[in-house]
PDB file of C-alpha atoms in Angstrom:
ATOM      1  CA  MET A   1     143.712 124.905 121.724  1.00 43.00           C
ATOM      2  CA  THR A   2     146.712 126.101 120.129  1.00 46.00           C
ATOM      3  CA  GLY A   3     150.408 124.384 119.197  1.00 49.00           C
ATOM      4  CA  PRO A   4     151.758 123.301 115.992  1.00 50.00           C
ATOM      5  CA  GLU A   5     149.165 121.915 115.103  1.00 49.00           C
ATOM      6  CA  HIS A   6     146.458 124.589 116.052  1.00 53.00           C
ATOM      7  CA  PRO A   7     148.627 128.131 115.707  1.00 57.00           C
ATOM      8  CA  HIS A   8     147.090 131.215 116.785  1.00 63.00           C
ATOM      9  CA  PRO A   9     145.138 132.727 113.578  1.00 66.00           C
ATOM     10  CA  GLU A  10     147.767 136.183 114.712  1.00 68.00           C
ATOM     11  CA  HIS A  11     150.913 133.302 113.804  1.00 75.00           C
ATOM     12  CA  LEU A  12     149.055 132.723 110.755  1.00 82.00           C
ATOM     13  CA  ALA A  13     148.121 136.110 109.737  1.00 92.00           C
ATOM     14  CA  LEU A  14     151.724 137.353 110.655  1.00 94.00           C
ATOM     15  CA  ALA A  15     153.206 134.283 108.274  1.00 94.00           C
ATOM     16  CA  ASP A  16     151.002 135.588 105.544  1.00 95.00           C
ATOM     17  CA  ILE A  17     152.215 139.133 105.402  1.00 96.00           C
ATOM     18  CA  ARG A  18     155.870 137.971 105.877  1.00 96.00           C
ATOM     19  CA  ALA A  19     155.590 136.379 102.502  1.00 97.00           C
ATOM     20  CA  ARG A  20     153.966 138.877 101.214  1.00 97.00           C
ATOM     21  CA  ILE A  21     156.522 140.915 101.841  1.00 97.00           C
ATOM     22  CA  ALA A  22     159.253 139.003 100.404  1.00 98.00           C
ATOM     23  CA  GLN A  23     157.665 138.779  97.638  1.00 98.00           C
ATOM     24  CA  ALA A  24     157.148 142.016  96.636  1.00 98.00           C
ATOM     25  CA  ALA A  25     160.875 142.749  97.962  1.00 98.00           C
ATOM     26  CA  ARG A  26     162.151 140.198  95.899  1.00 97.00           C
ATOM     27  CA  ILE A  27     160.205 142.017  92.437  1.00 97.00           C
ATOM     28  CA  ALA A  28     161.524 145.097  92.914  1.00 97.00           C
ATOM     29  CA  ARG A  29     164.645 143.619  93.690  1.00 97.00           C
ATOM     30  CA  ARG A  30     165.036 144.620  97.145  1.00 97.00           C
ATOM     31  CA  ALA A  31     165.655 142.637 100.266  1.00 96.00           C
ATOM     32  CA  ALA A  32     163.116 141.213 102.958  1.00 96.00           C
ATOM     33  CA  ALA A  33     164.953 142.523 105.777  1.00 96.00           C
ATOM     34  CA  ASP A  34     164.836 146.511 104.059  1.00 96.00           C
ATOM     35  CA  VAL A  35     161.002 146.103 104.978  1.00 98.00           C
ATOM     36  CA  THR A  36     160.478 146.855 108.192  1.00 98.00           C
ATOM     37  CA  LEU A  37     156.907 145.759 109.444  1.00 98.00           C
ATOM     38  CA  VAL A  38     155.134 147.891 111.671  1.00 98.00           C
ATOM     39  CA  ALA A  39     151.845 145.806 113.040  1.00 97.00           C
ATOM     40  CA  VAL A  40     149.510 148.804 113.982  1.00 97.00           C
ATOM     41  CA  SER A  41     147.978 147.843 117.060  1.00 94.00           C
ATOM     42  CA  LYS A  42     145.677 150.498 118.032  1.00 92.00           C
ATOM     43  CA  THR A  43     141.979 149.779 119.937  1.00 90.00           C
ATOM     44  CA  HIS A  44     144.027 145.958 120.119  1.00 92.00           C
ATOM     45  CA  PRO A  45     143.830 144.599 123.073  1.00 92.00           C
ATOM     46  CA  ALA A  46     146.796 143.429 124.833  1.00 92.00           C
ATOM     47  CA  GLU A  47     145.608 139.586 124.107  1.00 91.00           C
ATOM     48  CA  ALA A  48     145.751 139.915 121.051  1.00 91.00           C
ATOM     49  CA  ILE A  49     149.089 141.714 120.758  1.00 94.00           C
ATOM     50  CA  ALA A  50     150.461 139.139 122.723  1.00 92.00           C
ATOM     51  CA  PRO A  51     150.520 136.109 119.930  1.00 92.00           C
ATOM     52  CA  LEU A  52     151.969 138.246 117.483  1.00 94.00           C
ATOM     53  CA  ILE A  53     154.883 138.671 120.010  1.00 95.00           C
ATOM     54  CA  ALA A  54     155.433 135.347 120.545  1.00 92.00           C
ATOM     55  CA  ALA A  55     155.560 134.285 117.175  1.00 93.00           C
ATOM     56  CA  GLY A  56     158.632 137.009 116.404  1.00 94.00           C
ATOM     57  CA  GLN A  57     156.981 140.893 115.841  1.00 96.00           C
ATOM     58  CA  THR A  58     158.700 143.106 117.265  1.00 96.00           C
ATOM     59  CA  VAL A  59     157.642 146.678 115.740  1.00 98.00           C
ATOM     60  CA  PHE A  60     154.426 148.076 116.510  1.00 98.00           C
ATOM     61  CA  GLY A  61     152.401 150.441 115.568  1.00 97.00           C
ATOM     62  CA  GLU A  62     149.818 152.848 117.859  1.00 97.00           C
ATOM     63  CA  ASN A  63     147.390 155.628 117.163  1.00 95.00           C
ATOM     64  CA  ARG A  64     146.786 157.493 120.721  1.00 94.00           C
ATOM     65  CA  VAL A  65     149.640 158.741 123.247  1.00 95.00           C
ATOM     66  CA  GLN A  66     147.188 157.206 126.462  1.00 93.00           C
ATOM     67  CA  GLU A  67     146.366 154.627 125.026  1.00 92.00           C
ATOM     68  CA  ALA A  68     149.556 153.374 124.004  1.00 94.00           C
ATOM     69  CA  GLN A  69     150.714 154.149 127.603  1.00 93.00           C
ATOM     70  CA  SER A  70     148.412 152.188 129.652  1.00 91.00           C
ATOM     71  CA  LYS A  71     147.958 149.134 127.181  1.00 93.00           C
ATOM     72  CA  TRP A  72     152.040 149.400 126.828  1.00 94.00           C
ATOM     73  CA  ALA A  73     153.737 149.338 129.735  1.00 90.00           C
ATOM     74  CA  PRO A  74     152.865 145.787 131.349  1.00 92.00           C
ATOM     75  CA  LEU A  75     153.448 144.467 127.950  1.00 93.00           C
ATOM     76  CA  ARG A  76     156.783 145.725 127.802  1.00 92.00           C
ATOM     77  CA  GLU A  77     158.189 145.260 130.914  1.00 92.00           C
ATOM     78  CA  GLN A  78     157.533 141.450 129.794  1.00 93.00           C
ATOM     79  CA  HIS A  79     159.223 142.084 126.457  1.00 93.00           C
ATOM     80  CA  PRO A  80     161.666 144.845 126.895  1.00 91.00           C
ATOM     81  CA  GLY A  81     162.795 144.038 123.124  1.00 92.00           C
ATOM     82  CA  VAL A  82     159.587 145.354 121.518  1.00 96.00           C
ATOM     83  CA  GLU A  83     159.718 148.763 119.492  1.00 97.00           C
ATOM     84  CA  LEU A  84     156.877 150.986 119.858  1.00 98.00           C
ATOM     85  CA  HIS A  85     156.163 153.270 116.647  1.00 98.00           C
ATOM     86  CA  LEU A  86     153.599 156.170 116.916  1.00 98.00           C
ATOM     87  CA  VAL A  87     151.778 156.882 113.435  1.00 97.00           C
ATOM     88  CA  GLY A  88     148.903 158.754 114.103  1.00 95.00           C
ATOM     89  CA  GLN A  89     148.796 162.556 114.776  1.00 95.00           C
ATOM     90  CA  LEU A  90     150.276 163.804 117.857  1.00 96.00           C
ATOM     91  CA  GLN A  91     148.985 166.950 119.285  1.00 96.00           C
ATOM     92  CA  SER A  92     151.693 169.496 120.800  1.00 97.00           C
ATOM     93  CA  ASN A  93     151.169 168.899 124.170  1.00 97.00           C
ATOM     94  CA  LYS A  94     151.630 165.395 124.130  1.00 97.00           C
ATOM     95  CA  ALA A  95     155.342 165.714 122.886  1.00 97.00           C
ATOM     96  CA  GLU A  96     156.938 164.823 126.158  1.00 97.00           C
ATOM     97  CA  ASP A  97     154.919 162.045 126.807  1.00 97.00           C
ATOM     98  CA  ALA A  98     155.353 160.276 123.238  1.00 97.00           C
ATOM     99  CA  VAL A  99     159.404 160.641 123.314  1.00 97.00           C
ATOM    100  CA  ALA A 100     159.402 159.059 126.567  1.00 96.00           C
ATOM    101  CA  LEU A 101     157.151 156.005 124.979  1.00 96.00           C
ATOM    102  CA  PHE A 102     157.487 155.725 121.402  1.00 97.00           C
ATOM    103  CA  ASP A 103     161.000 154.426 120.263  1.00 97.00           C
ATOM    104  CA  CYS A 104     160.254 156.571 116.468  1.00 98.00           C
ATOM    105  CA  ILE A 105     157.426 159.107 115.636  1.00 98.00           C
ATOM    106  CA  HIS A 106     155.775 159.070 111.958  1.00 98.00           C
ATOM    107  CA  SER A 107     154.114 162.160 112.124  1.00 96.00           C
ATOM    108  CA  LEU A 108     156.013 164.985 112.735  1.00 98.00           C
ATOM    109  CA  ASP A 109     154.022 167.791 110.302  1.00 97.00           C
ATOM    110  CA  ARG A 110     153.981 170.926 111.978  1.00 97.00           C
ATOM    111  CA  PRO A 111     156.299 174.255 112.951  1.00 97.00           C
ATOM    112  CA  SER A 112     154.533 173.879 116.297  1.00 97.00           C
ATOM    113  CA  LEU A 113     154.726 170.189 116.880  1.00 98.00           C
ATOM    114  CA  LEU A 114     158.974 170.442 116.007  1.00 98.00           C
ATOM    115  CA  THR A 115     159.340 173.085 118.562  1.00 98.00           C
ATOM    116  CA  ALA A 116     157.374 170.909 121.188  1.00 98.00           C
ATOM    117  CA  LEU A 117     159.619 167.429 120.298  1.00 98.00           C
ATOM    118  CA  ALA A 118     162.880 169.066 120.611  1.00 98.00           C
ATOM    119  CA  ARG A 119     162.265 170.767 123.635  1.00 97.00           C
ATOM    120  CA  ALA A 120     160.482 167.050 125.085  1.00 98.00           C
ATOM    121  CA  MET A 121     163.763 165.528 123.148  1.00 97.00           C
ATOM    122  CA  ASP A 122     166.078 168.325 124.581  1.00 96.00           C
ATOM    123  CA  LYS A 123     163.997 167.657 128.756  1.00 96.00           C
ATOM    124  CA  THR A 124     164.478 163.708 128.655  1.00 94.00           C
ATOM    125  CA  GLY A 125     167.629 163.465 126.829  1.00 94.00           C
ATOM    126  CA  ARG A 126     165.998 160.333 124.178  1.00 95.00           C
ATOM    127  CA  ARG A 127     166.472 161.238 120.526  1.00 95.00           C
ATOM    128  CA  VAL A 128     163.364 159.672 119.090  1.00 97.00           C
ATOM    129  CA  PRO A 129     163.985 158.951 115.382  1.00 98.00           C
ATOM    130  CA  LEU A 130     160.980 161.180 113.408  1.00 98.00           C
ATOM    131  CA  PHE A 131     159.312 161.094 110.193  1.00 98.00           C
ATOM    132  CA  VAL A 132     157.559 163.929 108.747  1.00 98.00           C
ATOM    133  CA  GLN A 133     153.897 163.174 107.654  1.00 98.00           C
ATOM    134  CA  VAL A 134     153.161 164.649 104.076  1.00 98.00           C
ATOM    135  CA  ASN A 135     150.130 165.103 103.109  1.00 97.00           C
ATOM    136  CA  ILE A 136     150.464 163.687  99.544  1.00 96.00           C
ATOM    137  CA  GLY A 137     147.287 164.498  98.341  1.00 95.00           C
ATOM    138  CA  ALA A 138     146.651 167.810  99.170  1.00 93.00           C
ATOM    139  CA  GLU A 139     143.862 166.866 101.278  1.00 90.00           C
ATOM    140  CA  ASP A 140     142.354 169.109 103.485  1.00 87.00           C
ATOM    141  CA  GLN A 141     140.856 166.752 106.390  1.00 82.00           C
ATOM    142  CA  LYS A 142     143.777 165.192 106.308  1.00 85.00           C
ATOM    143  CA  GLY A 143     147.489 165.908 108.821  1.00 86.00           C
ATOM    144  CA  GLY A 144     150.437 166.136 106.951  1.00 95.00           C
ATOM    145  CA  CYS A 145     152.750 168.845 106.264  1.00 97.00           C
ATOM    146  CA  ALA A 146     152.040 170.558 102.536  1.00 97.00           C
ATOM    147  CA  ILE A 147     154.485 169.291  99.503  1.00 97.00           C
ATOM    148  CA  ALA A 148     155.592 172.508  99.669  1.00 97.00           C
ATOM    149  CA  ASP A 149     156.435 173.739 102.937  1.00 97.00           C
ATOM    150  CA  LEU A 150     158.306 170.289 103.428  1.00 98.00           C
ATOM    151  CA  PRO A 151     161.319 172.561 102.703  1.00 98.00           C
ATOM    152  CA  GLY A 152     161.217 174.617 105.438  1.00 98.00           C
ATOM    153  CA  LEU A 153     159.970 171.852 108.162  1.00 98.00           C
ATOM    154  CA  LEU A 154     163.126 169.933 107.243  1.00 98.00           C
ATOM    155  CA  ALA A 155     164.948 172.673 107.552  1.00 98.00           C
ATOM    156  CA  GLN A 156     163.501 174.015 111.069  1.00 97.00           C
ATOM    157  CA  ALA A 157     164.040 170.480 111.405  1.00 97.00           C
ATOM    158  CA  GLN A 158     168.034 169.817 111.037  1.00 97.00           C
ATOM    159  CA  ASP A 159     168.477 173.735 112.664  1.00 96.00           C
ATOM    160  CA  ALA A 160     166.556 171.974 116.083  1.00 95.00           C
ATOM    161  CA  ASP A 161     168.468 168.475 115.703  1.00 94.00           C
ATOM    162  CA  LEU A 162     165.973 166.811 115.106  1.00 97.00           C
ATOM    163  CA  PRO A 163     166.856 163.623 113.682  1.00 97.00           C
ATOM    164  CA  VAL A 164     164.819 162.836 110.642  1.00 98.00           C
ATOM    165  CA  THR A 165     165.457 160.065 109.108  1.00 97.00           C
ATOM    166  CA  GLY A 166     162.525 160.333 106.424  1.00 98.00           C
ATOM    167  CA  LEU A 167     158.970 160.795 105.078  1.00 98.00           C
ATOM    168  CA  MET A 168     155.615 159.270 105.936  1.00 98.00           C
ATOM    169  CA  CYS A 169     151.971 159.140 103.574  1.00 98.00           C
ATOM    170  CA  VAL A 170     148.217 158.085 103.114  1.00 96.00           C
ATOM    171  CA  PRO A 171     147.301 158.548 100.134  1.00 96.00           C
ATOM    172  CA  PRO A 172     144.015 159.397  99.526  1.00 95.00           C
ATOM    173  CA  ALA A 173     141.252 156.922  99.793  1.00 92.00           C
ATOM    174  CA  GLY A 174     139.769 155.340  96.909  1.00 92.00           C
ATOM    175  CA  ILE A 175     142.400 156.034  94.104  1.00 93.00           C
ATOM    176  CA  GLU A 176     145.622 153.848  92.907  1.00 96.00           C
ATOM    177  CA  ALA A 177     148.259 154.798  95.281  1.00 97.00           C
ATOM    178  CA  ALA A 178     151.269 154.187  93.498  1.00 98.00           C
ATOM    179  CA  PRO A 179     151.722 157.755  92.014  1.00 98.00           C
ATOM    180  CA  PHE A 180     151.163 159.012  95.462  1.00 98.00           C
ATOM    181  CA  PHE A 181     154.011 156.314  96.819  1.00 98.00           C
ATOM    182  CA  ALA A 182     156.172 157.263  94.105  1.00 98.00           C
ATOM    183  CA  LEU A 183     155.790 160.819  94.498  1.00 98.00           C
ATOM    184  CA  LEU A 184     156.871 160.383  98.353  1.00 98.00           C
ATOM    185  CA  ASP A 185     159.899 157.938  97.161  1.00 98.00           C
ATOM    186  CA  LYS A 186     160.805 160.698  95.193  1.00 98.00           C
ATOM    187  CA  LEU A 187     160.784 163.315  97.734  1.00 98.00           C
ATOM    188  CA  ALA A 188     162.700 161.226 100.498  1.00 98.00           C
ATOM    189  CA  THR A 189     165.043 161.137  97.528  1.00 98.00           C
ATOM    190  CA  ASP A 190     165.667 164.607  96.617  1.00 98.00           C
ATOM    191  CA  HIS A 191     166.079 165.381 100.529  1.00 98.00           C
ATOM    192  CA  GLY A 192     168.780 162.830 101.092  1.00 98.00           C
ATOM    193  CA  LEU A 193     166.304 160.742 103.192  1.00 98.00           C
ATOM    194  CA  ALA A 194     166.658 157.092 103.555  1.00 98.00           C
ATOM    195  CA  GLY A 195     162.952 156.474 105.181  1.00 98.00           C
ATOM    196  CA  ARG A 196     159.882 155.814 103.649  1.00 98.00           C
ATOM    197  CA  SER A 197     156.590 154.881 105.810  1.00 98.00           C
ATOM    198  CA  MET A 198     154.452 153.805 103.467  1.00 98.00           C
ATOM    199  CA  GLY A 199     151.761 151.832 102.872  1.00 97.00           C
ATOM    200  CA  MET A 200     148.830 149.878 104.581  1.00 96.00           C
ATOM    201  CA  SER A 201     147.266 146.592 104.845  1.00 94.00           C
ATOM    202  CA  ASP A 202     145.169 146.884 101.303  1.00 94.00           C
ATOM    203  CA  ASP A 203     148.699 148.703  99.283  1.00 96.00           C
ATOM    204  CA  PHE A 204     151.403 147.893 100.779  1.00 98.00           C
ATOM    205  CA  GLU A 205     153.096 145.314  98.537  1.00 97.00           C
ATOM    206  CA  THR A 206     152.363 148.248  95.882  1.00 97.00           C
ATOM    207  CA  ALA A 207     154.772 150.275  98.525  1.00 98.00           C
ATOM    208  CA  ILE A 208     157.411 148.282  99.296  1.00 98.00           C
ATOM    209  CA  GLN A 209     158.153 147.864  95.384  1.00 97.00           C
ATOM    210  CA  LEU A 210     158.005 151.697  95.507  1.00 98.00           C
ATOM    211  CA  GLY A 211     160.422 151.847  97.670  1.00 98.00           C
ATOM    212  CA  ALA A 212     158.682 151.322 101.218  1.00 98.00           C
ATOM    213  CA  THR A 213     161.345 151.104 104.207  1.00 98.00           C
ATOM    214  CA  HIS A 214     158.117 150.944 106.686  1.00 98.00           C
ATOM    215  CA  VAL A 215     154.971 149.483 106.459  1.00 98.00           C
ATOM    216  CA  ARG A 216     151.929 150.273 108.606  1.00 98.00           C
ATOM    217  CA  VAL A 217     149.672 147.212 108.531  1.00 97.00           C
ATOM    218  CA  GLY A 218     146.458 146.414 110.911  1.00 94.00           C
ATOM    219  CA  SER A 219     143.028 145.006 109.600  1.00 92.00           C
ATOM    220  CA  ALA A 220     145.031 141.843 107.680  1.00 93.00           C
ATOM    221  CA  LEU A 221     146.952 140.929 111.289  1.00 93.00           C
ATOM    222  CA  PHE A 222     144.320 141.908 113.548  1.00 89.00           C
ATOM    223  CA  GLY A 223     141.392 141.874 111.641  1.00 79.00           C
ATOM    224  CA  ALA A 224     138.727 144.606 111.785  1.00 66.00           C
ATOM    225  CA  ARG A 225     139.000 146.889 114.575  1.00 52.00           C
ATOM    226  CA  GLY A 226     137.529 147.228 117.469  1.00 46.00           C
TER     227      GLY A 226
END
């Protein structure tokens, strides 16, 4: 049974994450309202998402276009105010579906995808905000634009009139994330971009102290992935 005396565990987790975001922002002398919590709901069913929506969470992140299409169609009918962000890699052939479905895409990382997104936005008439994903740790196995290629990709996006609002990164696992967040913050500043999508369940507080505007939190909200 749930109710005021027996809240959903998701409500408790959300309240805890929000409190930690507010505390990290306070330490950094930033407003908590300047940090968007993206609840990463990939692999989790609608039944796990609904309690978070009921508790006031409005921004959710998904990794795959196809999974998001089937899962979110009924949820969005019931909750039209929800924002959906694509936080996983995007194949160029899924660009049109992604532009139709998502309110923000965090994984622009190569010229071929940029071309596909520009075509999709022209066709659908939707201008979806984009983050350029930077391969901040120069890891061969990870997606993301190489740091050296970033100016060229941003120039190409500007030429195509694409709404790039910031940069995104996933730092290397198992080592201190702070230097990588600081580097992404500097790159965003150097290129005049306001958005910094960085920080996940294990390190979002550090990311906020180093300038994150969007933190992508999954397991700390939902538990281990299904």
